[in-house]
Coordinates of C-alpha atoms (C1' of nucleotides) in Angstrom, one line a residue:
Chain A
M14 CA 90.9 -17.7 -66.3
N15 CA 94.3 -19.0 -64.5
L16 CA 96.5 -20.5 -67.5
P17 CA 99.2 -22.9 -66.1
P18 CA 102.6 -22.4 -66.0
L19 CA 103.3 -21.2 -69.6
A20 CA 106.5 -23.2 -69.2
A21 CA 104.8 -26.1 -68.9
I22 CA 102.8 -25.7 -72.0
R23 CA 105.6 -25.1 -73.7
V24 CA 107.4 -28.1 -72.9
F25 CA 104.6 -30.4 -73.4
E26 CA 104.4 -28.7 -76.9
A27 CA 107.9 -30.0 -77.5
A28 CA 106.9 -33.2 -76.1
A29 CA 103.9 -33.9 -77.9
R30 CA 105.7 -32.9 -80.9
H31 CA 108.7 -35.2 -80.5
G32 CA 106.9 -38.1 -78.7
S33 CA 109.9 -38.5 -76.8
F34 CA 110.8 -36.5 -73.3
T35 CA 114.5 -36.9 -73.8
N36 CA 113.8 -35.4 -77.1
A37 CA 112.1 -32.5 -76.1
A38 CA 114.5 -32.0 -73.5
E39 CA 117.4 -32.0 -75.7
E40 CA 115.5 -29.2 -77.8
L41 CA 114.8 -27.2 -75.1
G42 CA 118.3 -27.3 -73.5
M43 CA 117.1 -28.6 -70.2
T44 CA 117.3 -32.5 -68.6
Q45 CA 114.7 -35.3 -69.4
A46 CA 114.0 -34.6 -65.5
A47 CA 112.9 -31.4 -66.1
V48 CA 110.6 -32.2 -69.0
S49 CA 108.8 -34.9 -66.8
Y50 CA 108.4 -32.7 -64.1
Q51 CA 106.6 -30.3 -66.2
I52 CA 104.5 -32.5 -67.9
K53 CA 103.8 -33.9 -64.3
L54 CA 102.8 -30.2 -63.4
L55 CA 100.5 -29.5 -66.2
E56 CA 98.6 -32.7 -66.0
E57 CA 97.9 -31.7 -62.1
R58 CA 96.8 -28.3 -63.1
I59 CA 94.9 -29.5 -66.1
G60 CA 93.1 -32.1 -64.2
A61 CA 94.0 -34.9 -66.9
S62 CA 96.6 -37.3 -67.9
L63 CA 98.3 -36.1 -71.3
F64 CA 100.5 -38.8 -71.8
L65 CA 100.3 -42.4 -71.0
R66 CA 103.9 -44.1 -69.9
R67 CA 105.4 -47.3 -71.0
P68 CA 108.9 -48.4 -70.2
R69 CA 111.2 -46.2 -72.3
Q70 CA 108.1 -44.6 -74.5
V71 CA 105.3 -42.1 -73.8
I72 CA 102.1 -41.8 -76.1
L73 CA 99.8 -39.0 -75.9
T74 CA 96.5 -39.7 -74.6
E75 CA 92.9 -39.0 -76.0
V76 CA 93.1 -35.4 -74.3
G77 CA 96.5 -34.7 -74.8
A78 CA 96.4 -35.4 -78.5
R79 CA 93.5 -33.5 -78.6
L80 CA 95.2 -30.4 -77.1
S81 CA 98.5 -31.0 -78.8
P82 CA 97.6 -29.2 -82.4
A83 CA 96.0 -26.1 -81.1
I84 CA 98.8 -25.4 -78.7
S85 CA 101.4 -26.3 -81.2
E86 CA 99.9 -23.8 -83.9
A87 CA 99.5 -21.2 -81.2
F88 CA 103.4 -21.7 -80.6
D89 CA 104.2 -21.6 -84.4
M90 CA 102.6 -18.3 -84.3
I91 CA 104.5 -16.7 -81.6
R92 CA 107.6 -18.2 -82.9
A93 CA 106.8 -16.6 -86.4
A94 CA 105.8 -13.4 -85.0
I95 CA 108.8 -12.9 -82.8
A96 CA 111.0 -13.8 -85.6
A97 CA 109.0 -11.6 -88.2
T98 CA 109.6 -8.7 -85.5
R99 CA 113.2 -9.4 -85.0
E100 CA 113.5 -9.5 -88.6
N101 CA 111.7 -6.4 -89.3
A102 CA 113.2 -4.9 -86.3
D103 CA 116.8 -5.7 -87.7
G104 CA 115.5 -4.4 -90.9
I105 CA 114.9 -0.9 -90.2
L106 CA 117.7 1.3 -88.9
T107 CA 116.2 4.8 -87.5
I108 CA 118.7 7.4 -87.0
T109 CA 118.0 10.5 -85.2
T110 CA 120.3 13.0 -85.9
I111 CA 121.7 16.7 -86.2
P112 CA 120.3 18.1 -89.5
T113 CA 123.7 19.3 -90.6
F114 CA 125.3 15.9 -89.7
A115 CA 123.0 14.5 -91.8
A116 CA 123.3 16.8 -94.8
N117 CA 126.9 17.3 -94.9
W118 CA 128.5 14.5 -93.4
L119 CA 126.3 11.6 -93.0
V120 CA 124.3 11.3 -96.1
P121 CA 127.0 11.6 -98.4
R122 CA 128.7 8.6 -96.6
L123 CA 126.0 6.4 -96.3
G124 CA 126.3 4.8 -99.8
S125 CA 129.2 2.8 -98.3
F126 CA 127.1 1.6 -95.0
Q127 CA 124.6 0.2 -97.4
L128 CA 126.6 -1.5 -99.8
A129 CA 127.8 -3.0 -96.5
H130 CA 124.6 -4.0 -94.9
P131 CA 122.2 -4.4 -97.9
S132 CA 119.3 -5.9 -95.9
L133 CA 119.2 -2.7 -93.5
A134 CA 117.0 0.2 -94.5
V135 CA 117.9 3.6 -92.6
R136 CA 115.6 5.7 -91.8
L137 CA 116.7 9.5 -90.7
Q138 CA 115.2 11.5 -88.3
A139 CA 116.8 15.1 -88.9
T140 CA 116.1 17.1 -85.4
R141 CA 118.1 19.2 -83.2
E142 CA 116.0 18.1 -80.4
V143 CA 118.0 15.9 -77.7
I144 CA 115.2 13.1 -77.7
D145 CA 114.4 10.7 -75.3
F146 CA 114.9 6.7 -76.7
A147 CA 111.9 5.7 -74.1
R148 CA 109.6 8.1 -75.7
Q149 CA 110.9 8.2 -79.4
D150 CA 111.0 5.4 -81.8
A151 CA 115.0 5.5 -82.6
D152 CA 117.2 3.0 -82.2
I153 CA 120.8 5.4 -82.5
G154 CA 121.5 8.9 -82.8
I155 CA 124.2 11.9 -83.3
R156 CA 124.3 14.7 -80.5
S157 CA 126.2 17.6 -80.1
G158 CA 127.5 18.3 -76.3
G159 CA 129.5 17.4 -73.8
G160 CA 129.0 13.2 -74.1
N161 CA 127.5 12.7 -70.8
W162 CA 123.9 11.2 -70.8
P163 CA 123.2 8.9 -68.1
G164 CA 122.0 5.3 -69.2
M165 CA 123.6 6.0 -72.8
I166 CA 127.1 5.0 -74.4
A167 CA 128.5 7.9 -76.9
H168 CA 131.1 7.5 -78.8
K169 CA 133.1 10.5 -79.8
I170 CA 132.8 11.4 -83.8
F171 CA 134.9 14.9 -83.8
G172 CA 134.7 18.0 -82.5
A173 CA 132.3 21.0 -82.8
D174 CA 135.1 23.0 -84.2
F175 CA 134.7 26.2 -85.9
T176 CA 136.3 28.8 -88.3
P177 CA 135.6 31.5 -90.5
M178 CA 134.6 29.9 -94.5
L179 CA 133.7 32.0 -97.4
S180 CA 133.5 31.9 -101.1
P181 CA 136.4 33.1 -103.3
V182 CA 134.4 35.3 -105.1
L183 CA 133.4 37.4 -102.4
A184 CA 137.2 37.0 -100.7
A185 CA 138.3 38.7 -104.4
T186 CA 135.7 41.9 -103.9
I187 CA 138.5 43.1 -101.2
G188 CA 141.7 41.5 -102.9
G189 CA 141.7 38.7 -100.8
V190 CA 141.4 37.6 -97.0
N191 CA 145.1 38.0 -95.9
T192 CA 144.4 39.3 -91.7
P193 CA 141.5 38.7 -89.7
M194 CA 140.9 42.3 -89.7
D195 CA 140.0 41.6 -93.0
F196 CA 136.8 39.7 -92.1
L197 CA 135.5 43.2 -90.7
K198 CA 135.2 44.2 -94.3
L199 CA 132.9 41.7 -95.1
P200 CA 129.1 41.0 -94.4
I201 CA 128.9 38.3 -91.5
V202 CA 126.1 35.8 -92.1
D203 CA 125.3 35.3 -88.6
P204 CA 126.9 37.8 -86.5
S205 CA 125.4 37.2 -83.2
D206 CA 126.6 33.7 -83.4
P207 CA 128.6 33.4 -80.0
W208 CA 131.7 31.4 -82.1
W209 CA 132.6 34.1 -83.4
K210 CA 133.6 35.9 -80.3
I211 CA 135.4 32.9 -79.3
W212 CA 137.2 33.0 -82.9
F213 CA 138.6 36.3 -82.4
A214 CA 139.8 35.9 -79.3
A215 CA 141.4 32.9 -80.4
V216 CA 143.5 35.1 -83.2
G217 CA 143.7 37.8 -80.3
V218 CA 141.0 40.5 -81.6
A219 CA 138.9 41.4 -78.3
D220 CA 135.5 42.7 -79.1
P221 CA 135.4 42.3 -83.2
E222 CA 132.7 45.0 -84.6
L223 CA 131.3 42.6 -87.4
R224 CA 128.9 43.8 -90.6
G225 CA 125.6 42.1 -90.9
N226 CA 122.3 42.4 -89.3
P227 CA 122.4 40.3 -86.0
R228 CA 118.9 39.2 -86.2
G229 CA 119.3 37.6 -89.0
R230 CA 119.5 33.4 -88.4
F231 CA 119.5 30.1 -90.6
G232 CA 119.2 28.2 -87.3
D233 CA 121.1 25.0 -89.0
Q234 CA 124.7 25.1 -89.5
H235 CA 124.3 23.4 -93.2
L236 CA 121.6 26.3 -94.5
E237 CA 124.3 28.7 -93.0
G238 CA 126.9 26.9 -95.4
K239 CA 124.9 27.2 -98.3
A240 CA 124.1 31.1 -97.9
V241 CA 128.2 31.3 -97.8
I242 CA 128.8 29.4 -101.0
A243 CA 126.1 31.7 -102.7
G244 CA 128.3 34.8 -101.5
Q245 CA 126.0 36.3 -99.2
G246 CA 128.5 36.4 -96.9
V247 CA 131.5 35.0 -94.4
G248 CA 130.4 32.0 -92.0
I249 CA 131.6 30.6 -89.2
L250 CA 131.6 27.1 -89.9
T251 CA 132.9 23.3 -89.0
P252 CA 135.2 22.7 -91.2
A253 CA 134.8 18.5 -91.2
F254 CA 131.1 19.1 -92.6
F255 CA 132.4 21.2 -95.6
E256 CA 135.7 18.9 -96.7
T257 CA 133.9 18.5 -100.2
E258 CA 133.2 22.0 -100.5
L259 CA 136.9 22.9 -99.6
K260 CA 138.3 20.6 -101.8
S261 CA 136.4 21.9 -104.7
G262 CA 137.1 25.5 -104.5
L263 CA 133.2 26.4 -103.7
L264 CA 134.7 27.6 -100.3
I265 CA 137.8 28.6 -98.8
Q266 CA 139.3 28.5 -95.2
P267 CA 141.5 31.7 -94.9
F268 CA 143.5 30.5 -91.6
D269 CA 144.0 27.2 -90.1
I270 CA 143.0 28.6 -86.7
V271 CA 140.0 26.5 -85.5
G272 CA 137.9 27.6 -82.1
N273 CA 136.2 25.3 -79.9
D274 CA 134.0 25.6 -77.0
D275 CA 134.3 21.7 -75.8
H276 CA 131.4 20.7 -77.5
F277 CA 131.9 17.5 -79.8
Y278 CA 129.5 15.5 -82.3
W279 CA 128.6 12.0 -80.5
L280 CA 127.4 8.9 -81.9
V281 CA 124.6 7.7 -79.0
Y282 CA 122.3 5.0 -78.0
P283 CA 120.6 3.4 -75.1
E284 CA 123.1 1.1 -73.2
A285 CA 119.9 -1.7 -73.2
R286 CA 120.6 -1.9 -77.1
R287 CA 124.4 -2.4 -77.3
N288 CA 124.1 -5.5 -78.6
V289 CA 121.5 -5.1 -81.0
P290 CA 122.8 -6.4 -84.3
K291 CA 121.8 -3.6 -86.2
V292 CA 123.2 -0.6 -83.5
R293 CA 126.5 -2.6 -83.3
A294 CA 126.9 -2.4 -87.6
F295 CA 126.2 1.0 -87.4
R296 CA 128.2 1.8 -84.8
D297 CA 131.4 -0.2 -86.2
W298 CA 130.7 1.1 -89.4
L299 CA 130.9 4.8 -88.2
L300 CA 133.8 4.1 -86.2
E301 CA 135.5 2.7 -89.3
Q302 CA 134.7 5.7 -91.4
L303 CA 136.5 7.9 -88.5
V304 CA 139.6 6.1 -88.8
D305 CA 139.7 6.2 -92.2
Q306 CA 139.7 9.9 -92.6
Chain B
M86 CA 115.3 -19.9 -82.9
N87 CA 115.5 -19.0 -79.2
L88 CA 112.0 -17.7 -78.1
P89 CA 112.3 -14.8 -75.4
P90 CA 110.7 -15.5 -71.9
L91 CA 107.0 -16.4 -72.5
A92 CA 106.3 -14.9 -69.1
A93 CA 107.6 -12.1 -71.0
I94 CA 105.5 -12.5 -73.9
R95 CA 102.6 -12.9 -72.0
V96 CA 103.0 -9.8 -70.1
F97 CA 103.3 -8.0 -73.5
E98 CA 100.3 -9.5 -74.5
A99 CA 98.0 -8.1 -71.9
A100 CA 99.8 -4.8 -71.6
A101 CA 99.2 -4.2 -75.6
R102 CA 95.6 -5.3 -74.9
H103 CA 95.1 -2.9 -72.0
G104 CA 97.4 -0.1 -73.4
S105 CA 98.3 0.1 -69.6
F106 CA 101.0 -1.6 -67.4
T107 CA 98.8 -0.6 -64.4
N108 CA 96.2 -2.3 -65.9
A109 CA 97.5 -5.4 -67.1
A110 CA 99.5 -6.1 -63.7
E111 CA 95.9 -6.3 -62.5
E112 CA 94.9 -9.0 -64.9
L113 CA 98.0 -11.1 -64.3
G114 CA 98.1 -10.5 -60.4
M115 CA 101.4 -9.1 -60.4
T116 CA 102.7 -5.3 -59.5
Q117 CA 103.3 -2.6 -62.1
A118 CA 106.8 -2.8 -61.6
A119 CA 107.0 -6.4 -62.8
V120 CA 105.1 -5.6 -66.0
S121 CA 107.6 -2.9 -66.6
Y122 CA 110.3 -4.9 -66.0
Q123 CA 109.1 -7.7 -68.3
I124 CA 108.3 -5.3 -70.9
K125 CA 112.0 -4.0 -70.8
L126 CA 113.7 -7.5 -70.8
L127 CA 111.5 -8.4 -74.0
E128 CA 112.4 -5.1 -75.9
E129 CA 115.9 -6.1 -75.1
R130 CA 115.5 -9.5 -76.2
I131 CA 113.7 -8.4 -79.1
G132 CA 115.6 -5.9 -79.9
A133 CA 113.2 -2.9 -80.7
S134 CA 111.0 -0.9 -78.6
L135 CA 107.3 -2.3 -78.2
F136 CA 106.4 0.8 -76.1
L137 CA 106.5 4.8 -76.2
R138 CA 106.5 6.1 -73.0
R139 CA 104.9 9.3 -71.7
P140 CA 104.1 10.3 -68.5
R141 CA 101.2 8.4 -67.0
Q142 CA 100.9 6.4 -70.7
V143 CA 102.1 4.2 -73.2
I144 CA 101.6 3.6 -76.8
L145 CA 102.4 0.8 -78.8
T146 CA 105.3 1.5 -81.0
E147 CA 105.1 0.8 -84.6
V148 CA 106.5 -2.6 -84.2
G149 CA 104.4 -3.6 -81.0
A150 CA 101.3 -2.9 -83.0
R151 CA 102.7 -5.2 -85.6
L152 CA 103.6 -7.9 -83.1
S153 CA 100.4 -7.6 -80.7
P154 CA 97.6 -9.0 -83.3
A155 CA 99.4 -12.4 -83.9
I156 CA 100.4 -13.1 -80.2
S157 CA 97.1 -12.0 -78.7
E158 CA 95.5 -14.6 -81.2
A159 CA 98.2 -17.4 -80.3
F160 CA 97.1 -16.8 -76.5
D161 CA 93.6 -16.6 -77.5
M162 CA 94.5 -20.2 -78.8
I163 CA 96.1 -21.4 -76.1
R164 CA 93.6 -20.2 -73.4
A165 CA 90.7 -21.9 -75.6
A166 CA 92.8 -25.0 -76.0
I167 CA 93.3 -25.2 -72.1
A168 CA 89.4 -24.4 -71.3
A169 CA 88.1 -27.1 -73.4
T170 CA 90.6 -29.3 -72.2
R171 CA 89.9 -28.8 -68.7
E172 CA 86.1 -28.7 -69.7
N173 CA 86.1 -31.9 -71.4
A174 CA 88.6 -33.7 -69.0
D175 CA 85.9 -32.3 -66.3
G176 CA 83.1 -33.9 -68.7
I177 CA 84.2 -37.3 -68.7
L178 CA 84.9 -39.5 -65.8
T179 CA 86.7 -42.7 -66.6
I180 CA 86.1 -45.3 -63.9
T181 CA 88.3 -48.8 -63.8
T182 CA 86.3 -51.3 -61.8
I183 CA 86.0 -54.6 -61.0
P184 CA 83.3 -56.0 -62.9
T185 CA 81.4 -57.4 -60.4
F186 CA 81.5 -54.0 -58.4
A187 CA 80.6 -52.4 -61.9
A188 CA 77.5 -55.3 -62.3
N189 CA 75.9 -55.6 -58.9
W190 CA 77.0 -52.4 -57.0
L191 CA 77.5 -49.4 -59.2
V192 CA 75.6 -49.4 -62.3
P193 CA 72.4 -49.8 -60.5
R194 CA 73.3 -46.8 -58.6
L195 CA 74.9 -44.9 -61.1
G196 CA 71.6 -42.9 -62.2
S197 CA 71.6 -41.2 -58.6
F198 CA 75.5 -39.7 -59.5
Q199 CA 74.5 -38.8 -63.0
L200 CA 71.2 -37.1 -61.4
A201 CA 73.2 -35.1 -59.3
H202 CA 76.0 -34.8 -62.1
P203 CA 74.4 -34.3 -65.3
S204 CA 77.4 -32.9 -67.2
L205 CA 79.5 -35.5 -66.5
A206 CA 79.5 -38.7 -68.4
V207 CA 80.7 -41.8 -66.7
R208 CA 83.0 -44.2 -68.5
L209 CA 83.2 -47.5 -67.0
Q210 CA 86.3 -49.7 -67.6
A211 CA 85.1 -53.1 -66.2
T212 CA 88.8 -55.1 -65.6
R213 CA 90.3 -57.2 -62.9
E214 CA 93.5 -55.9 -63.6
V215 CA 95.4 -53.7 -61.2
I216 CA 96.0 -50.8 -63.4
D217 CA 98.7 -48.4 -62.9
F218 CA 97.1 -45.0 -63.3
A219 CA 100.2 -43.5 -65.1
R220 CA 99.8 -46.3 -68.1
Q221 CA 96.4 -46.1 -68.5
D222 CA 93.6 -43.2 -69.2
A223 CA 91.5 -43.8 -66.1
D224 CA 90.7 -41.1 -63.4
I225 CA 89.6 -43.1 -60.6
G226 CA 89.3 -46.6 -59.5
I227 CA 87.4 -49.4 -57.6
R228 CA 89.9 -52.7 -56.2
S229 CA 89.8 -55.2 -53.8
G230 CA 92.8 -55.7 -51.4
G231 CA 94.6 -54.8 -48.7
G232 CA 94.1 -51.0 -49.1
N233 CA 97.8 -50.0 -49.4
W234 CA 98.9 -48.9 -52.7
P235 CA 101.8 -46.2 -52.6
G236 CA 101.5 -42.8 -54.2
M237 CA 97.3 -43.8 -54.0
I238 CA 94.5 -42.5 -52.0
A239 CA 91.9 -45.6 -50.8
H240 CA 88.5 -45.1 -49.4
K241 CA 87.4 -48.4 -47.7
I242 CA 83.8 -49.0 -49.4
F243 CA 83.0 -52.6 -48.0
G244 CA 84.5 -55.8 -46.7
A245 CA 84.9 -58.8 -49.3
D246 CA 82.6 -61.0 -47.3
F247 CA 81.0 -64.3 -48.6
T248 CA 78.4 -66.8 -47.7
P249 CA 76.6 -69.4 -49.5
M250 CA 74.0 -68.5 -51.5
L251 CA 71.4 -70.5 -53.7
S252 CA 68.3 -70.6 -55.5
P253 CA 65.0 -71.2 -53.4
V254 CA 64.0 -73.8 -55.9
L255 CA 66.9 -75.9 -55.9
A256 CA 67.0 -75.3 -52.2
A257 CA 63.5 -77.2 -52.1
T258 CA 65.0 -80.4 -53.9
I259 CA 66.4 -81.4 -50.9
G260 CA 63.7 -80.4 -48.5
G261 CA 65.6 -77.0 -47.6
V262 CA 69.0 -75.8 -46.6
N263 CA 68.8 -76.4 -42.6
T264 CA 72.4 -77.0 -41.6
P265 CA 75.9 -76.3 -43.4
M266 CA 76.3 -79.8 -44.2
D267 CA 73.0 -79.8 -46.4
F268 CA 75.4 -77.7 -48.8
L269 CA 77.2 -81.4 -49.3
K270 CA 74.2 -82.5 -50.8
L271 CA 74.2 -79.7 -53.8
P272 CA 76.1 -79.4 -56.5
I273 CA 78.7 -76.1 -55.8
V274 CA 79.0 -74.0 -58.8
D275 CA 82.6 -73.5 -58.1
P276 CA 84.1 -76.0 -55.8
S277 CA 87.9 -74.8 -56.0
D278 CA 86.9 -71.6 -54.8
P279 CA 89.1 -71.2 -51.5
W280 CA 86.4 -69.1 -49.8
W281 CA 84.6 -72.3 -49.7
K282 CA 87.1 -73.8 -47.2
I283 CA 87.5 -70.4 -45.2
W284 CA 83.4 -70.7 -44.8
F285 CA 83.1 -73.9 -43.6
A286 CA 86.1 -73.5 -41.2
A287 CA 84.1 -70.8 -39.7
V288 CA 81.2 -72.8 -39.2
G289 CA 83.4 -75.5 -37.8
V290 CA 83.4 -78.2 -40.5
A291 CA 86.8 -79.1 -41.4
D292 CA 87.6 -80.4 -44.9
P293 CA 84.3 -80.5 -46.3
E294 CA 83.8 -82.7 -50.0
L295 CA 82.5 -80.1 -52.0
R296 CA 80.3 -82.0 -55.0
G297 CA 81.0 -80.3 -58.6
N298 CA 83.7 -80.1 -61.3
P299 CA 86.4 -78.3 -59.3
R300 CA 87.7 -77.2 -62.9
G301 CA 84.4 -75.7 -63.4
R302 CA 85.2 -71.1 -63.1
F303 CA 83.1 -68.3 -64.1
G304 CA 86.1 -66.2 -63.1
D305 CA 84.2 -63.1 -62.0
Q306 CA 81.9 -63.5 -59.0
H307 CA 78.6 -61.8 -61.0
L308 CA 78.7 -64.4 -63.5
E309 CA 78.8 -67.0 -60.8
G310 CA 76.1 -64.7 -59.4
K311 CA 74.0 -65.4 -62.6
A312 CA 74.6 -69.2 -62.7
V313 CA 73.5 -69.7 -58.9
I314 CA 70.2 -67.5 -59.8
A315 CA 69.5 -70.1 -62.6
G316 CA 69.5 -72.9 -60.0
Q317 CA 72.9 -74.7 -61.6
G318 CA 74.4 -74.8 -57.8
V319 CA 75.2 -73.0 -54.6
G320 CA 77.5 -70.1 -54.7
I321 CA 79.9 -68.4 -52.5
L322 CA 79.0 -64.6 -53.0
T323 CA 79.4 -61.4 -51.4
P324 CA 76.2 -60.4 -49.8
A325 CA 76.5 -56.8 -50.7
F326 CA 76.9 -57.3 -54.5
F327 CA 73.1 -59.3 -54.1
E328 CA 71.1 -57.3 -52.1
T329 CA 68.3 -56.9 -54.7
E330 CA 68.6 -60.5 -55.4
L331 CA 68.2 -61.5 -51.7
K332 CA 65.0 -59.3 -51.2
S333 CA 63.3 -60.4 -54.0
G334 CA 63.8 -64.1 -53.2
L335 CA 65.6 -64.9 -56.4
L336 CA 68.4 -66.0 -54.1
I337 CA 68.3 -67.3 -50.3
Q338 CA 71.2 -66.8 -48.1
P339 CA 71.0 -69.5 -45.3
F340 CA 73.0 -68.1 -42.7
D341 CA 74.1 -65.4 -41.3
I342 CA 77.5 -66.6 -40.9
V343 CA 79.8 -64.7 -43.4
G344 CA 84.1 -65.4 -44.3
N345 CA 86.6 -62.6 -44.6
D346 CA 90.0 -62.8 -45.6
D347 CA 90.9 -59.4 -44.7
H348 CA 89.9 -58.3 -48.4
F349 CA 88.1 -55.0 -49.0
Y350 CA 86.5 -53.2 -51.7
W351 CA 88.2 -49.8 -51.8
L352 CA 87.9 -46.6 -54.0
V353 CA 91.1 -45.5 -55.2
Y354 CA 92.7 -42.7 -57.0
P355 CA 96.2 -41.1 -57.6
E356 CA 97.0 -38.7 -54.8
A357 CA 97.9 -36.0 -57.6
R358 CA 94.3 -36.1 -58.4
R359 CA 93.0 -35.8 -55.2
N360 CA 91.8 -32.2 -56.1
V361 CA 90.7 -32.7 -59.4
P362 CA 86.9 -31.7 -59.3
K363 CA 85.3 -34.4 -60.9
V364 CA 87.0 -36.8 -58.8
R365 CA 86.0 -35.3 -55.9
A366 CA 82.4 -35.3 -56.9
F367 CA 82.8 -38.8 -57.6
R368 CA 84.5 -39.9 -54.3
D369 CA 81.9 -37.6 -52.3
W370 CA 78.8 -39.1 -53.9
L371 CA 80.1 -43.0 -53.2
L372 CA 81.0 -42.1 -49.9
E373 CA 77.5 -40.9 -49.5
Q374 CA 76.0 -44.3 -50.8
L375 CA 77.5 -45.9 -48.1
V376 CA 76.5 -43.9 -45.6
D377 CA 73.1 -44.1 -46.3
Q378 CA 72.9 -47.9 -46.3
Chain C
dG16 C1' 102.3 28.6 -57.7
dA17 C1' 102.0 25.2 -54.5
dT18 C1' 100.9 20.5 -54.0
dC19 C1' 98.6 15.9 -55.1
dT20 C1' 97.6 12.4 -58.2
dC21 C1' 98.8 8.7 -61.1
dG22 C1' 101.2 5.6 -64.0
dC23 C1' 105.6 4.3 -65.5
dA24 C1' 111.0 3.2 -64.4
dT25 C1' 114.5 1.5 -61.5
dA26 C1' 117.3 -0.6 -57.7
dA27 C1' 117.9 -3.6 -54.3
dG28 C1' 116.6 -7.8 -52.7
dC29 C1' 113.5 -12.0 -51.9
dT30 C1' 110.9 -16.1 -53.0
dG31 C1' 109.6 -19.7 -55.3
dT32 C1' 109.7 -21.5 -60.3
dC33 C1' 112.1 -24.1 -62.5
dC34 C1' 115.7 -26.6 -63.1
dT35 C1' 119.8 -30.2 -62.1
dT36 C1' 121.7 -34.4 -60.1
dA37 C1' 121.5 -38.8 -58.8
dT38 C1' 119.3 -42.4 -58.8
dG39 C1' 115.2 -46.1 -59.4
dC40 C1' 112.6 -48.8 -62.4
dA41 C1' 110.9 -51.8 -66.3
dT42 C1' 111.8 -52.9 -70.9
dG43 C1' 114.2 -54.9 -74.4
dC44 C1' 118.9 -56.1 -76.3
dT45 C1' 123.0 -58.8 -76.4
Chain D
dA122 C1' 123.2 -61.8 -66.4
dG123 C1' 124.6 -57.6 -67.2
dC124 C1' 123.7 -53.4 -70.0
dA125 C1' 121.3 -49.9 -72.3
dT126 C1' 117.3 -46.7 -72.5
dG127 C1' 114.0 -43.3 -71.4
dC128 C1' 111.2 -42.2 -67.9
dA129 C1' 110.0 -40.8 -62.7
dT130 C1' 111.3 -38.9 -58.6
dA131 C1' 113.3 -36.8 -54.3
dA132 C1' 116.9 -33.2 -52.7
dG133 C1' 118.6 -29.1 -53.3
dG134 C1' 120.3 -25.2 -55.6
dA135 C1' 120.2 -21.3 -58.7
dC136 C1' 118.5 -17.3 -60.5
dA137 C1' 114.0 -16.1 -63.1
dG138 C1' 110.3 -13.5 -61.5
dC139 C1' 108.8 -10.8 -58.5
dT140 C1' 107.8 -7.2 -54.6
dT141 C1' 108.8 -3.1 -51.8
dA142 C1' 110.2 1.4 -51.9
dT143 C1' 111.2 5.4 -53.9
dG144 C1' 111.8 8.5 -58.1
dC145 C1' 110.1 11.1 -62.2
dG146 C1' 107.1 13.6 -64.9
dA147 C1' 102.7 15.5 -66.6
dG148 C1' 98.3 17.1 -66.0
dA149 C1' 94.9 18.3 -62.2
dT150 C1' 93.1 20.7 -58.1
dC151 C1' 93.6 24.2 -54.9

DNA sequence: GATCTCGCATAAGCTGTCCTTATGCATGCT
DNA sequence: AGCATGCATAAGGACAGCTTATGCGAGATC
């Protein structure tokens, strides 16, 4: 069955509720003439008069009075459902994030976001995958890369810098790390990581021969960090992820020199969602965190 | 609260029900691109993803799955209410009609209309008023006049002709009515009716002196007809309204000469309702009745 | 492995629905 | 008599809603 235009039904609902075309127009943000026009259109499509007209007044006909309650209820249902959806959608923020970023940077700081936004529940999806926001149900994400993703807005967080770090206990076994060459005396947690070559080149050492099993891998940097803290070897890590450990002495960073391969960490979200309140709230909070550092 | 566009909500309802943008498009009589566009629009307005996209497939998100039942129910309610309204509106035909036309022409014939349209209930509003269809709840009407009512469609029924009629019993009291002047020997039911003057002028008698109380009035012709049948006097009546009585001998029409003041009876309805099925049904039936006479 | 099929996504642009403006009408009020 | 108010309508404009054309990515088929 062909429904009449929904715009006209909606106008009818408001006019019936108000008993006035002028008041309905005001509520709907249109002119009284538009209300009059839509009612006439609906009456023609339905094949019955919905209002009797008197000067300065309209009265629902029998037909109109019978139709109105069900239409009103239906619109109440739609309004409630949409409002609940918005509230709920506004109530859960799903963040897809690189696991290391989640573990070493975000989660330790999330407390202040949640204090600032008590009504927002945060759901983390820790994955190294670069997700497609059309295909997965996330609102916003943390990625690493060049930052150029079509249809997305990307805010730079910090660079994916790297430099060697180790446990002070491990360093003491060789009388401390005084030159970059001292690293060659120690086991390397992930000697096949291309970041090592880049770093040694930055300190003027070509083709260093690193100790350790080149087949050993932890996959995620934060797991590598755990191994380094445990004294299992030297790791090449991102300083921004280990501020707490460096401050507390759990790790030491023997040299200030850091490597970079033009990779950065980014906050990203689809352009279409740039005005969604919860997305803006998180963006604003995170950018503020970066300023405070 | 600002609802998102209803067109988009309607599209969402169909897409959710079908689990397919293409199938929803087919049902709604639009292209798949339009469905895709509306869903995207709705997602932006709601601030949440409603579908997850896979190649050749869409799946409702958690948010979409929660929204869909309430929206579906609301649209079912709207569809049912509109259908019931149409059915009911289509089920009752309200005819506003001149009382005499109702009593002496329409009601005796309505049987054949109702046999032809058993699902249509007929409601008569007998009134001599010329109603405003915008202000009163009638679908169609019978009027007399010139036939020129703006915004209305008018079909001519027959002329508002008139000629003297009387009971044969009354005629016998004066040995029958052989010339127009014989009427002056008999009481006239409504001597002030201007139709008399017009009729006598048509038969060449100027300024006839009619017997009877000029202040006596019945208002409606069918009531005057009752008085004439009862032998209370001569009436000036419309032959079309008294076919049955003339055939049965209850009334006699002594002369064939009829008067007319350019008045006709009309079937009228608002132009806006010319395509309403029940209005067309009644119009077609009545015009057919006229042909059969 | 190449090609085809299918359903969703999007850009560009068109159309007709929905609206505004201006004005008329008919009550009721002052 | 003049004014205020709310509904009705014609004329015309704006833009929401749509179409067309085309791209993309899985899965199916050859």
